Amino acid sequence: MAESAPNAEDYTRWATGRTHHAPHLPESPPIPHDNNMELVSSPFTQRIKATGATGVSLFKDPRNHPDAVGTILTHAAKQANFCPSQGLKGQTEQFYKYIAEVNSFPGFFLTFDEPIFLELSKDLSLVINDIVRAYKGVADADVNNIITSIEAMANSILNSGSRMPGPVLFTQMTIMGNSGDPSLLLTIFYTTLQMKIETSGKITVATPQRYTIHRKAFKVLTHSLVANADKLFELFGNGSFEQWLKVVTSGGGPKLSCLELRHLDPKKET
């Protein structure tokens, strides 16, 4: 039996933290974490552009929905106190709460939720290939964007000053427009690795080890956002996906990691 379309009351309950909307598919396994885990986040967008829309039209006009989705995701991050832009430590538990907030938003329909269990034996660059392959069949993400995101996350670890071995949670989040379709797709991928920095300054990975790429994809319910535009603007106000990117992007830097161009052959496989 199909679920009824979300209404203004559903959105109000979500925005005020009074509900946990039932997920449409089973949850992925819990995110492993401990007190020493660092989290790095490098989201990106694809085939969307900012319109600068304000007011009710932010939600009423589907052309403005990239910014509307960014506004909603920014609210979810604030509710979960998830702000990796302020540092790498102490964000893992907040990320778990953030995922729960996104997963329960009435205007997002969870279409895919599946982990991939893998084992890394020698080379961190192989993780790049695994993550790129993990997108196939889930989302039509640009390979260059994926790899640039991974590079940024690696650089965040290099510039964090951490020298002790410890787990790292890599998170990639994407707002993507669908060609020829006004609807949007939101994807969230996250990977846990045991990382350490060698004295040479390069990133190495404790091996052998098992790791998991968690994959989630949500379809944005465009018609529901339009139908509830007045209430959504009342609840969330103005915003943009650019604001969301600033909040959920970890600090990086110019230092080059071991994920150099010589390791990035997948860029050619467009």
XYZ file of N, CA and C in Angstrom:
810
model
N 0.852 -1.195 0.000
C 0.000 0.000 0.000
C 0.883 1.239 0.000
N 0.582 2.158 -0.925
C 1.386 3.381 -1.022
C 1.110 4.298 0.159
N 2.151 4.977 0.610
C 1.980 5.911 1.717
C 1.325 7.188 1.223
N 0.570 7.834 2.125
C -0.060 9.090 1.769
C 1.004 10.170 1.618
N 0.710 11.156 0.787
C 1.662 12.239 0.555
C 1.829 13.052 1.831
N 3.062 13.490 2.121
C 3.277 14.300 3.331
C 2.523 15.614 3.241
N 2.050 16.091 4.382
C 1.303 17.344 4.427
C 1.997 18.339 5.348
N 1.381 19.496 5.509
C 1.979 20.568 6.306
C 2.232 20.137 7.741
N 1.350 19.320 8.287
C 1.517 18.854 9.663
C 2.753 17.959 9.782
N 2.971 17.109 8.777
C 4.157 16.245 8.787
C 5.435 17.077 8.807
N 5.469 18.114 7.982
C 6.660 18.968 7.921
C 6.858 19.734 9.236
N 5.760 20.166 9.831
C 5.861 20.892 11.102
C 6.430 19.996 12.192
N 5.933 18.757 12.255
C 6.442 17.831 13.267
C 7.930 17.576 13.069
N 8.363 17.421 11.808
C 9.790 17.168 11.552
C 10.629 18.368 11.969
N 10.200 19.570 11.575
C 10.984 20.776 11.847
C 11.095 21.072 13.330
N 10.108 20.644 14.099
C 10.113 20.917 15.537
C 10.588 19.713 16.353
N 11.062 18.675 15.654
C 11.633 17.527 16.344
C 10.631 16.657 17.059
N 9.376 16.658 16.612
C 8.344 15.894 17.317
C 7.986 14.589 16.610
N 8.752 14.222 15.586
C 8.432 12.986 14.875
C 9.695 12.375 14.320
N 9.614 11.107 14.067
C 10.670 10.421 13.320
C 9.985 9.648 12.212
N 9.938 10.240 11.035
C 9.231 9.672 9.890
C 9.784 8.284 9.581
N 8.920 7.310 9.413
C 9.370 5.939 9.175
C 10.168 5.857 7.877
N 11.336 5.232 7.897
C 12.135 5.081 6.683
C 11.434 4.169 5.689
N 11.720 4.346 4.408
C 11.066 3.571 3.367
C 11.790 2.260 3.082
N 13.025 2.155 3.520
C 13.801 0.936 3.368
C 14.564 0.696 4.665
N 15.048 -0.530 4.887
C 15.791 -0.798 6.128
C 17.015 0.097 6.264
N 17.352 0.408 7.512
C 18.521 1.233 7.792
C 19.805 0.467 7.491
N 20.841 1.187 7.063
C 22.162 0.598 6.955
C 22.676 0.237 8.341
N 23.692 -0.614 8.429
C 24.279 -0.917 9.738
C 24.726 0.364 10.432
N 24.740 0.381 11.760
C 25.154 1.577 12.492
C 26.549 2.029 12.090
N 26.792 3.326 12.171
C 28.103 3.863 11.850
C 29.053 3.540 12.994
N 30.141 2.798 12.730
C 31.083 2.502 13.810
C 31.845 3.757 14.214
N 32.058 3.934 15.503
C 32.812 5.110 15.916
C 33.359 4.903 17.323
N 34.386 5.651 17.632
C 34.909 5.697 18.985
C 35.378 7.116 19.250
N 35.892 7.347 20.438
C 36.258 8.709 20.840
C 37.415 9.272 20.026
N 38.201 8.392 19.391
C 39.346 8.865 18.614
C 39.030 9.067 17.136
N 37.824 8.762 16.730
C 37.494 8.848 15.311
C 37.421 10.297 14.841
N 38.026 10.555 13.705
C 37.904 11.853 13.049
C 36.940 11.707 11.873
N 36.230 12.774 11.601
C 35.293 12.773 10.481
C 35.682 13.878 9.507
N 35.724 13.532 8.230
C 35.954 14.545 7.206
C 34.817 14.467 6.196
N 34.368 15.608 5.755
C 33.203 15.695 4.890
C 33.517 16.590 3.698
N 33.242 16.078 2.508
C 33.476 16.860 1.301
C 32.301 16.678 0.340
N 31.233 17.440 0.541
C 30.067 17.326 -0.339
C 30.311 18.026 -1.669
N 29.506 17.694 -2.658
C 29.575 18.404 -3.930
C 28.195 18.397 -4.579
N 28.024 19.222 -5.575
C 26.762 19.303 -6.304
C 27.015 19.029 -7.776
N 25.968 18.662 -8.466
C 26.102 18.310 -9.887
C 24.834 18.674 -10.639
N 25.014 19.326 -11.773
C 23.915 19.721 -12.662
C 22.857 20.562 -11.956
N 23.279 21.403 -11.019
C 22.348 22.334 -10.401
C 23.006 23.707 -10.329
N 22.215 24.733 -10.172
C 22.747 26.086 -10.039
C 21.887 26.879 -9.069
N 22.531 27.812 -8.405
C 21.814 28.674 -7.476
C 20.969 29.673 -8.257
N 19.793 29.959 -7.743
C 18.919 30.947 -8.389
C 18.798 32.222 -7.575
N 19.187 32.172 -6.304
C 19.061 33.350 -5.454
C 17.636 33.647 -5.062
N 16.753 32.652 -5.228
C 15.340 32.869 -4.917
C 15.132 33.035 -3.417
N 14.153 33.850 -3.066
C 13.779 34.049 -1.674
C 12.267 33.965 -1.551
N 11.799 33.877 -0.320
C 10.364 33.829 -0.100
C 9.777 32.466 -0.450
N 8.479 32.433 -0.568
C 7.761 31.188 -0.830
C 8.197 30.544 -2.138
N 8.621 31.354 -3.106
C 9.025 30.810 -4.409
C 10.214 29.862 -4.292
N 10.969 29.950 -3.196
C 12.084 29.034 -2.975
C 11.594 27.591 -3.014
N 10.390 27.362 -2.485
C 9.818 26.017 -2.458
C 8.722 25.834 -3.523
N 8.107 26.920 -3.941
C 6.987 26.849 -4.873
C 7.430 26.525 -6.292
N 8.581 27.041 -6.688
C 9.070 26.871 -8.055
C 10.140 25.777 -8.083
N 9.902 24.671 -8.787
C 10.879 23.580 -8.834
C 12.263 24.005 -9.317
N 12.326 25.092 -10.089
C 13.628 25.565 -10.557
C 14.500 26.026 -9.394
N 13.867 26.364 -8.280
C 14.608 26.826 -7.098
C 14.888 25.713 -6.097
N 14.487 24.498 -6.403
C 14.585 23.423 -5.427
C 16.005 23.014 -5.038
N 17.025 23.197 -5.881
C 18.376 22.947 -5.361
C 18.674 23.772 -4.111
N 18.281 25.055 -4.131
C 18.481 25.898 -2.956
C 17.520 25.526 -1.831
N 16.309 25.087 -2.197
C 15.357 24.660 -1.174
C 15.873 23.430 -0.436
N 16.414 22.478 -1.185
C 16.966 21.272 -0.559
C 18.153 21.638 0.327
N 19.004 22.549 -0.143
C 20.113 23.005 0.682
C 19.638 23.632 1.980
N 18.544 24.379 1.912
C 17.966 25.007 3.096
C 17.492 23.947 4.097
N 16.840 22.920 3.582
C 16.352 21.826 4.434
C 17.523 21.081 5.069
N 18.563 20.796 4.278
C 19.716 20.061 4.793
C 20.487 20.889 5.823
N 20.533 22.188 5.632
C 21.179 23.050 6.618
C 20.432 22.986 7.940
N 19.101 22.978 7.865
C 18.292 22.853 9.088
C 18.570 21.511 9.773
N 18.653 20.438 8.984
C 18.931 19.115 9.552
C 20.283 19.104 10.258
N 21.282 19.750 9.642
C 22.613 19.810 10.247
C 22.579 20.580 11.570
N 21.834 21.672 11.600
C 21.730 22.461 12.833
C 21.017 21.668 13.919
N 19.975 20.953 13.533
C 19.231 20.159 14.516
C 20.126 19.082 15.142
N 21.037 18.545 14.325
C 21.926 17.476 14.798
C 23.235 18.020 15.360
N 23.407 19.344 15.325
C 24.661 19.959 15.741
C 25.844 19.409 14.942
N 25.590 19.149 13.652
C 26.604 18.599 12.756
C 27.236 19.755 11.982
N 28.496 20.028 12.271
C 29.165 21.156 11.621
C 30.646 20.832 11.430
N 30.981 19.952 10.479
C 32.385 19.581 10.259
C 33.263 20.740 9.822
N 32.673 21.833 9.377
C 33.477 22.998 9.003
C 34.217 23.564 10.212
N 33.767 23.209 11.432
C 34.396 23.730 12.641
C 35.466 22.803 13.209
N 35.692 21.649 12.565
C 36.732 20.750 13.046
C 36.434 19.308 12.722
N 37.458 18.444 12.875
C 37.326 17.041 12.512
C 36.929 16.161 13.690
N 37.222 16.606 14.898
C 36.944 15.802 16.084
C 35.504 15.972 16.551
N 34.984 14.912 17.168
C 33.691 15.000 17.835
C 32.499 15.164 16.923
N 32.633 14.791 15.642
C 31.537 14.984 14.707
C 30.825 13.690 14.327
N 31.391 12.550 14.704
C 30.827 11.290 14.227
C 29.427 11.041 14.767
N 29.228 11.238 16.057
C 27.907 11.038 16.644
C 26.903 12.024 16.050
N 27.370 13.259 15.807
C 26.479 14.251 15.190
C 26.121 13.852 13.756
N 27.065 13.230 13.063
C 26.781 12.772 11.700
C 25.684 11.713 11.718
N 25.772 10.791 12.660
C 24.738 9.765 12.779
C 23.367 10.417 12.990
N 23.311 11.428 13.844
C 22.049 12.131 14.085
C 21.587 12.879 12.838
N 22.554 13.449 12.111
C 22.237 14.165 10.877
C 21.610 13.208 9.854
N 22.201 12.010 9.704
C 21.653 11.025 8.780
C 20.217 10.670 9.182
N 19.982 10.519 10.473
C 18.635 10.208 10.954
C 17.666 11.333 10.610
N 18.119 12.590 10.738
C 17.264 13.727 10.401
C 16.921 13.714 8.908
N 17.926 13.520 8.075
C 17.703 13.500 6.622
C 16.787 12.341 6.256
N 17.048 11.190 6.847
C 16.284 9.991 6.540
C 14.811 10.142 6.905
N 14.507 10.997 7.889
C 13.129 11.131 8.364
C 12.386 12.319 7.751
N 13.060 13.099 6.889
C 12.380 14.262 6.304
C 11.259 13.781 5.383
N 10.022 14.238 5.580
C 8.886 13.727 4.798
C 9.007 13.963 3.292
N 9.743 14.987 2.902
C 9.846 15.315 1.482
C 10.966 14.602 0.750
N 11.683 13.702 1.433
C 12.713 12.870 0.796
C 12.239 11.422 0.827
N 12.312 10.745 -0.313
C 11.923 9.344 -0.386
C 13.171 8.490 -0.558
N 13.456 7.652 0.435
C 14.643 6.804 0.405
C 14.466 5.711 -0.640
N 15.271 5.744 -1.683
C 15.137 4.791 -2.786
C 16.214 3.719 -2.780
N 17.305 3.963 -2.042
C 18.407 2.997 -2.042
C 19.146 3.104 -0.720
N 19.380 1.970 -0.084
C 20.089 1.958 1.195
C 20.813 0.622 1.303
N 22.085 0.607 0.928
C 22.803 -0.666 0.856
C 24.288 -0.456 1.076
N 24.893 -1.235 1.966
C 26.336 -1.142 2.169
C 27.101 -2.099 1.248
N 28.369 -1.796 1.011
C 29.284 -2.699 0.320
C 30.417 -3.011 1.284
N 30.660 -4.291 1.536
C 31.716 -4.700 2.449
C 32.959 -5.081 1.644
N 34.084 -4.449 1.965
C 35.304 -4.621 1.186
C 36.498 -4.826 2.107
N 37.602 -5.253 1.525
C 38.835 -5.398 2.279
C 39.964 -4.711 1.535
N 40.714 -3.896 2.257
C 41.843 -3.171 1.680
C 43.129 -3.877 2.083
N 43.973 -4.193 1.100
C 45.166 -4.964 1.399
C 46.448 -4.152 1.312
N 46.495 -3.119 0.456
C 47.789 -2.464 0.298
C 47.750 -0.984 -0.054
N 46.833 -0.523 -0.859
C 46.979 0.792 -1.471
C 45.722 1.633 -1.274
N 45.883 2.786 -0.627
C 44.747 3.680 -0.410
C 44.109 4.121 -1.718
N 44.900 4.224 -2.770
C 44.343 4.680 -4.045
C 43.278 3.716 -4.562
N 43.338 2.438 -4.124
C 42.321 1.484 -4.531
C 40.963 1.835 -3.945
N 40.964 2.530 -2.816
C 39.702 2.961 -2.218
C 38.976 3.910 -3.164
N 39.742 4.744 -3.861
C 39.139 5.656 -4.831
C 38.348 4.863 -5.863
N 38.979 3.822 -6.405
C 38.302 3.017 -7.413
C 37.037 2.374 -6.857
N 37.125 1.902 -5.609
C 35.961 1.264 -4.998
C 34.815 2.246 -4.823
N 35.128 3.459 -4.375
C 34.070 4.455 -4.165
C 33.458 4.879 -5.492
N 34.298 5.062 -6.508
C 33.777 5.418 -7.829
C 32.830 4.323 -8.329
N 33.244 3.068 -8.192
C 32.393 1.958 -8.636
C 31.115 1.869 -7.814
N 31.191 2.262 -6.541
C 30.023 2.162 -5.667
C 28.889 3.071 -6.126
N 29.226 4.156 -6.816
C 28.192 5.066 -7.304
C 27.385 4.454 -8.446
N 28.004 3.566 -9.205
C 27.344 3.013 -10.384
C 26.113 2.224 -9.976
N 25.015 2.484 -10.643
C 23.758 1.850 -10.319
C 22.991 2.544 -9.224
N 23.627 3.538 -8.586
C 22.958 4.297 -7.525
C 22.722 5.731 -7.975
N 23.762 6.351 -8.496
C 23.666 7.746 -8.918
C 24.637 7.993 -10.061
N 24.258 8.867 -10.958
C 25.085 9.213 -12.110
C 26.002 10.373 -11.734
N 26.944 10.093 -10.842
C 27.847 11.139 -10.353
C 29.075 11.241 -11.252
N 29.539 12.465 -11.447
C 30.721 12.709 -12.263
C 31.968 12.202 -11.550
N 32.771 11.412 -12.255
C 33.963 10.813 -11.654
C 34.911 11.882 -11.125
N 35.105 12.953 -11.875
C 36.016 14.013 -11.433
C 35.557 14.629 -10.116
N 34.247 14.827 -9.967
C 33.722 15.376 -8.722
C 33.972 14.435 -7.551
N 33.764 13.145 -7.779
C 33.986 12.164 -6.715
C 35.436 12.211 -6.258
N 36.368 12.192 -7.213
C 37.786 12.127 -6.881
C 38.250 13.427 -6.235
N 37.788 14.556 -6.730
C 38.132 15.832 -6.108
C 37.675 15.858 -4.662
N 36.486 15.304 -4.408
C 35.961 15.232 -3.050
C 36.855 14.377 -2.164
N 37.296 13.227 -2.671
C 38.165 12.348 -1.884
C 39.504 13.025 -1.608
N 40.059 13.707 -2.605
C 41.315 14.435 -2.407
C 41.175 15.462 -1.280
N 40.059 16.178 -1.298
C 39.839 17.204 -0.272
C 39.775 16.575 1.117
N 39.151 15.404 1.213
C 39.064 14.741 2.505
C 40.433 14.277 2.981
N 41.233 13.733 2.063
C 42.584 13.302 2.433
C 43.420 14.485 2.905
N 43.300 15.608 2.221
C 44.050 16.805 2.616
C 43.612 17.313 3.985
N 42.328 17.144 4.305
C 41.857 17.553 5.622
C 42.558 16.773 6.722
N 42.765 15.477 6.494
C 43.463 14.660 7.480
C 44.922 15.093 7.589
N 45.571 15.351 6.451
C 46.971 15.783 6.468
C 47.142 17.075 7.240
N 46.203 17.972 7.100
C 46.323 19.293 7.712
C 45.734 19.356 9.112
N 45.234 18.216 9.613
C 44.613 18.239 10.941
C 45.642 18.217 12.057
N 46.893 17.869 11.717
C 47.930 17.785 12.735
C 47.923 16.461 13.469
N 47.027 15.540 13.092
C 46.953 14.248 13.757
C 48.133 13.382 13.350
N 48.751 12.728 14.339
C 49.857 11.827 14.040
C 49.651 10.444 14.669
N 48.548 10.268 15.366
C 48.300 8.989 15.997
C 47.357 8.160 15.130
N 47.592 6.849 15.033
C 46.678 6.006 14.275
C 45.265 6.119 14.818
N 44.316 6.086 13.955
C 42.938 6.161 14.408
C 41.984 6.041 13.240
N 40.734 5.699 13.519
C 39.760 5.564 12.439
C 39.324 6.923 11.911
N 38.999 6.946 10.641
C 38.514 8.157 9.990
C 37.241 7.807 9.233
N 36.235 8.649 9.373
C 34.986 8.483 8.642
C 34.965 9.485 7.500
N 35.020 8.990 6.256
C 34.903 9.841 5.069
C 33.428 9.928 4.687
N 32.905 11.134 4.513
C 31.515 11.283 4.092
C 31.441 12.121 2.822
N 30.677 11.646 1.869
C 30.390 12.390 0.647
C 28.877 12.553 0.529
N 28.436 13.781 0.345
C 27.020 14.050 0.161
C 26.850 14.864 -1.115
N 25.833 14.533 -1.884
C 25.663 15.143 -3.197
C 24.212 15.540 -3.435
N 24.012 16.749 -3.912
C 22.710 17.137 -4.467
C 22.887 17.127 -5.981
N 22.110 16.293 -6.656
C 22.259 16.161 -8.104
C 20.942 16.420 -8.813
N 21.024 17.178 -9.899
C 19.872 17.360 -10.756
C 19.832 16.238 -11.783
N 18.636 15.832 -12.148
C 18.474 14.792 -13.159
C 18.234 15.438 -14.518
N 18.994 15.030 -15.501
C 18.872 15.607 -16.842
C 17.443 15.432 -17.372
N 16.849 16.541 -17.807
C 15.514 16.495 -18.389
C 14.403 16.228 -17.393
N 14.707 16.299 -16.112
C 13.720 16.000 -15.070
C 13.882 17.047 -13.970
N 12.799 17.726 -13.562
C 12.930 18.764 -12.543
C 13.240 18.213 -11.152
N 13.075 16.910 -10.946
C 13.325 16.342 -9.626
C 14.817 16.265 -9.341
N 15.148 16.104 -8.072
C 16.532 16.051 -7.636
C 16.786 14.735 -6.914
N 18.057 14.362 -6.872
C 18.483 13.186 -6.140
C 19.495 13.619 -5.097
N 19.330 13.140 -3.881
C 20.283 13.391 -2.807
C 20.962 12.076 -2.480
N 22.298 12.049 -2.509
C 23.012 10.832 -2.145
C 23.935 11.106 -0.971
N 24.123 10.099 -0.139
C 25.036 10.172 1.003
C 25.851 8.882 1.023
N 27.159 9.002 0.863
C 28.067 7.857 0.942
C 29.007 8.101 2.118
N 29.291 7.072 2.891
C 30.279 7.252 3.948
C 31.099 5.972 4.108
N 32.396 6.153 4.358
C 33.364 5.067 4.408
C 34.232 5.216 5.647
N 34.408 4.139 6.398
C 35.269 4.160 7.577
C 36.578 3.453 7.274
N 37.698 4.125 7.557
C 39.032 3.562 7.348
C 39.864 3.746 8.611
N 40.828 2.853 8.809
C 41.804 3.037 9.879
C 43.004 3.760 9.265
N 43.220 5.006 9.685
C 44.227 5.847 9.039
C 45.374 6.147 9.990
N 46.553 6.417 9.444
C 47.635 6.990 10.227
C 48.544 7.780 9.283
N 49.250 8.754 9.837
C 50.150 9.590 9.066
C 51.580 9.137 9.312
N 52.301 8.803 8.258
C 53.705 8.446 8.412
C 54.532 9.696 8.682
N 55.754 9.502 9.174
C 56.618 10.651 9.437
C 56.960 11.394 8.163
N 56.837 10.729 7.023
C 57.108 11.389 5.742
C 56.009 12.363 5.368
N 54.871 12.293 6.099
C 53.757 13.196 5.818
C 52.723 12.614 4.889
N 52.922 11.364 4.438
C 51.950 10.752 3.549
C 50.924 9.957 4.342
N 49.752 9.861 3.785
C 48.711 9.070 4.418
C 48.937 7.606 4.092
N 48.892 6.756 5.100
C 48.911 5.324 4.891
C 47.715 4.725 5.607
N 47.414 3.490 5.276
C 46.270 2.816 5.854
C 46.742 1.548 6.537
N 46.260 1.337 7.761
C 46.590 0.109 8.465
C 45.968 -1.057 7.708
N 46.779 -2.013 7.278
C 46.283 -3.115 6.456
C 46.773 -4.438 7.016
N 46.086 -5.560 6.741
C 44.804 -5.563 6.026
C 43.666 -5.123 6.946
N 42.618 -4.626 6.393
C 41.455 -4.255 7.185
C 40.218 -4.322 6.322
N 39.098 -4.497 6.977
C 37.815 -4.473 6.284
C 37.233 -3.064 6.397
N 36.564 -2.627 5.379
C 35.881 -1.344 5.455
C 34.577 -1.447 4.689
N 33.701 -0.512 4.941
C 32.363 -0.545 4.374
C 32.039 0.795 3.744
N 31.515 0.755 2.544
C 30.979 1.959 1.906
C 29.455 1.901 2.058
N 28.919 2.794 2.868
C 27.475 2.877 3.049
C 26.906 3.798 1.973
N 25.829 3.377 1.362
C 25.255 4.138 0.250
C 23.768 4.401 0.497
N 23.399 5.654 0.424
C 21.993 6.042 0.540
C 21.645 6.978 -0.620
N 20.454 6.828 -1.155
C 19.970 7.740 -2.192
C 18.525 8.106 -1.890
N 18.232 9.388 -2.007
C 16.890 9.895 -1.741
C 16.380 10.644 -2.972
N 15.148 10.417 -3.309
C 14.489 11.233 -4.325
C 13.763 12.372 -3.631
N 13.951 13.572 -4.125
C 13.247 14.726 -3.575
C 11.824 14.739 -4.119
N 10.852 14.785 -3.240
C 9.447 14.779 -3.658
C 9.050 16.195 -4.083
N 9.366 16.497 -5.322
C 9.184 17.835 -5.869
C 7.755 18.350 -5.672
N 6.772 17.514 -6.024
C 5.370 17.963 -5.947
C 4.965 18.276 -4.517
N 5.513 17.544 -3.559
C 5.177 17.802 -2.162
C 5.753 19.136 -1.692
N 6.983 19.443 -2.113
C 7.560 20.743 -1.745
C 6.724 21.879 -2.316
N 6.273 21.721 -3.545
C 5.450 22.759 -4.188
C 4.118 22.916 -3.447
N 3.489 21.788 -3.151
C 2.165 21.824 -2.526
C 2.213 22.413 -1.114
N 3.354 22.285 -0.441
C 3.479 22.763 0.941
C 4.435 23.947 1.056
N 4.574 24.691 -0.033
C 5.565 25.766 -0.097
C 5.382 26.806 1.009
N 4.162 27.205 1.265
C 3.926 28.238 2.276
C 4.402 27.775 3.657
N 4.044 26.560 4.021
C 4.431 26.039 5.328
C 5.952 25.830 5.402
N 6.544 25.340 4.319
C 7.987 25.101 4.323
C 8.765 26.406 4.479
N 8.308 27.456 3.818
C 8.995 28.740 3.982
C 8.797 29.274 5.391
N 7.603 29.074 5.930
C 7.347 29.500 7.312
C 8.289 28.784 8.285
N 8.558 27.505 8.018
C 9.384 26.704 8.921
C 10.876 26.956 8.750
N 11.338 27.128 7.499
C 12.770 27.153 7.228
C 13.309 28.485 6.721
N 12.452 29.337 6.205
C 12.915 30.630 5.714
C 13.777 30.513 4.478
N 14.615 31.517 4.239
C 15.478 31.554 3.064
C 16.766 30.767 3.309
N 17.356 30.300 2.238
C 18.618 29.582 2.329
C 19.089 29.184 0.941
N 20.151 28.373 0.908
C 20.704 27.938 -0.377
C 21.554 26.707 -0.179
N 21.837 26.009 -1.271
C 22.723 24.852 -1.160
C 24.150 25.303 -0.903
N 24.496 26.527 -1.292
C 25.841 27.035 -1.023
C 26.061 27.207 0.484
N 25.033 27.633 1.186
C 25.116 27.743 2.654
C 25.332 26.363 3.266
N 24.596 25.370 2.773
C 24.755 23.997 3.258
C 26.178 23.489 3.031
N 26.738 23.765 1.847
C 28.099 23.324 1.543
C 29.098 23.899 2.540
N 28.913 25.158 2.920
C 29.833 25.790 3.868
C 29.769 25.123 5.236
N 28.566 24.725 5.641
C 28.386 24.139 6.968
C 28.969 22.731 7.039
N 28.789 21.934 5.990
C 29.124 20.510 6.077
C 30.410 20.139 5.347
N 31.219 21.124 4.966
C 32.501 20.841 4.338
C 33.618 21.003 5.362
N 34.456 19.983 5.499
C 35.581 20.059 6.429
C 36.641 20.997 5.883
N 37.410 21.591 6.778
C 38.503 22.457 6.361
C 39.582 21.652 5.672
N 40.114 22.181 4.585
C 41.180 21.510 3.851
C 42.420 22.360 3.805
N 43.157 22.268 2.731
C 44.370 23.056 2.612
C 45.134 22.706 1.353
N 46.190 23.431 1.079
C 46.933 23.228 -0.161
C 47.882 22.042 -0.142
N 48.139 21.452 1.044
C 49.119 20.372 1.128
C 48.659 19.175 0.300
N 49.551 18.575 -0.479
C 49.217 17.464 -1.353
C 49.368 16.150 -0.600
N 48.361 15.322 -0.658
C 48.414 14.020 -0.002
C 48.990 12.991 -0.958
N 49.016 11.729 -0.487
C 49.499 10.671 -1.365
C 48.518 10.380 -2.486
N 47.304 10.950 -2.392
C 46.344 10.790 -3.476
C 46.673 11.798 -4.570
N 47.860 11.647 -5.123
C 48.320 12.569 -6.163
C 47.775 12.134 -7.509
N 48.063 12.930 -8.529
C 47.521 12.637 -9.849
C 47.954 11.269 -10.363
N 49.105 10.804 -9.947
C 49.553 9.507 -10.452
C 48.667 8.374 -9.959
N 47.897 8.610 -8.898
C 47.003 7.601 -8.379
C 45.585 7.755 -8.937
N 45.355 8.803 -9.713
C 43.988 9.173 -10.051
C 43.642 8.840 -11.497
N 44.064 7.698 -11.969
C 43.731 7.274 -13.325
C 42.226 7.225 -13.592
N 41.375 6.941 -12.583
C 39.933 6.905 -12.845
C 39.388 8.194 -13.441
N 40.129 9.320 -13.292
C 39.657 10.568 -13.893
C 39.464 10.433 -15.398
N 40.240 9.542 -15.999
C 40.182 9.394 -17.440
C 38.990 8.532 -17.863
N 38.394 7.829 -16.880
C 37.330 6.897 -17.195
C 35.981 7.556 -17.069
N 35.746 8.586 -17.820
C 34.478 9.302 -17.741
C 33.416 8.585 -18.532
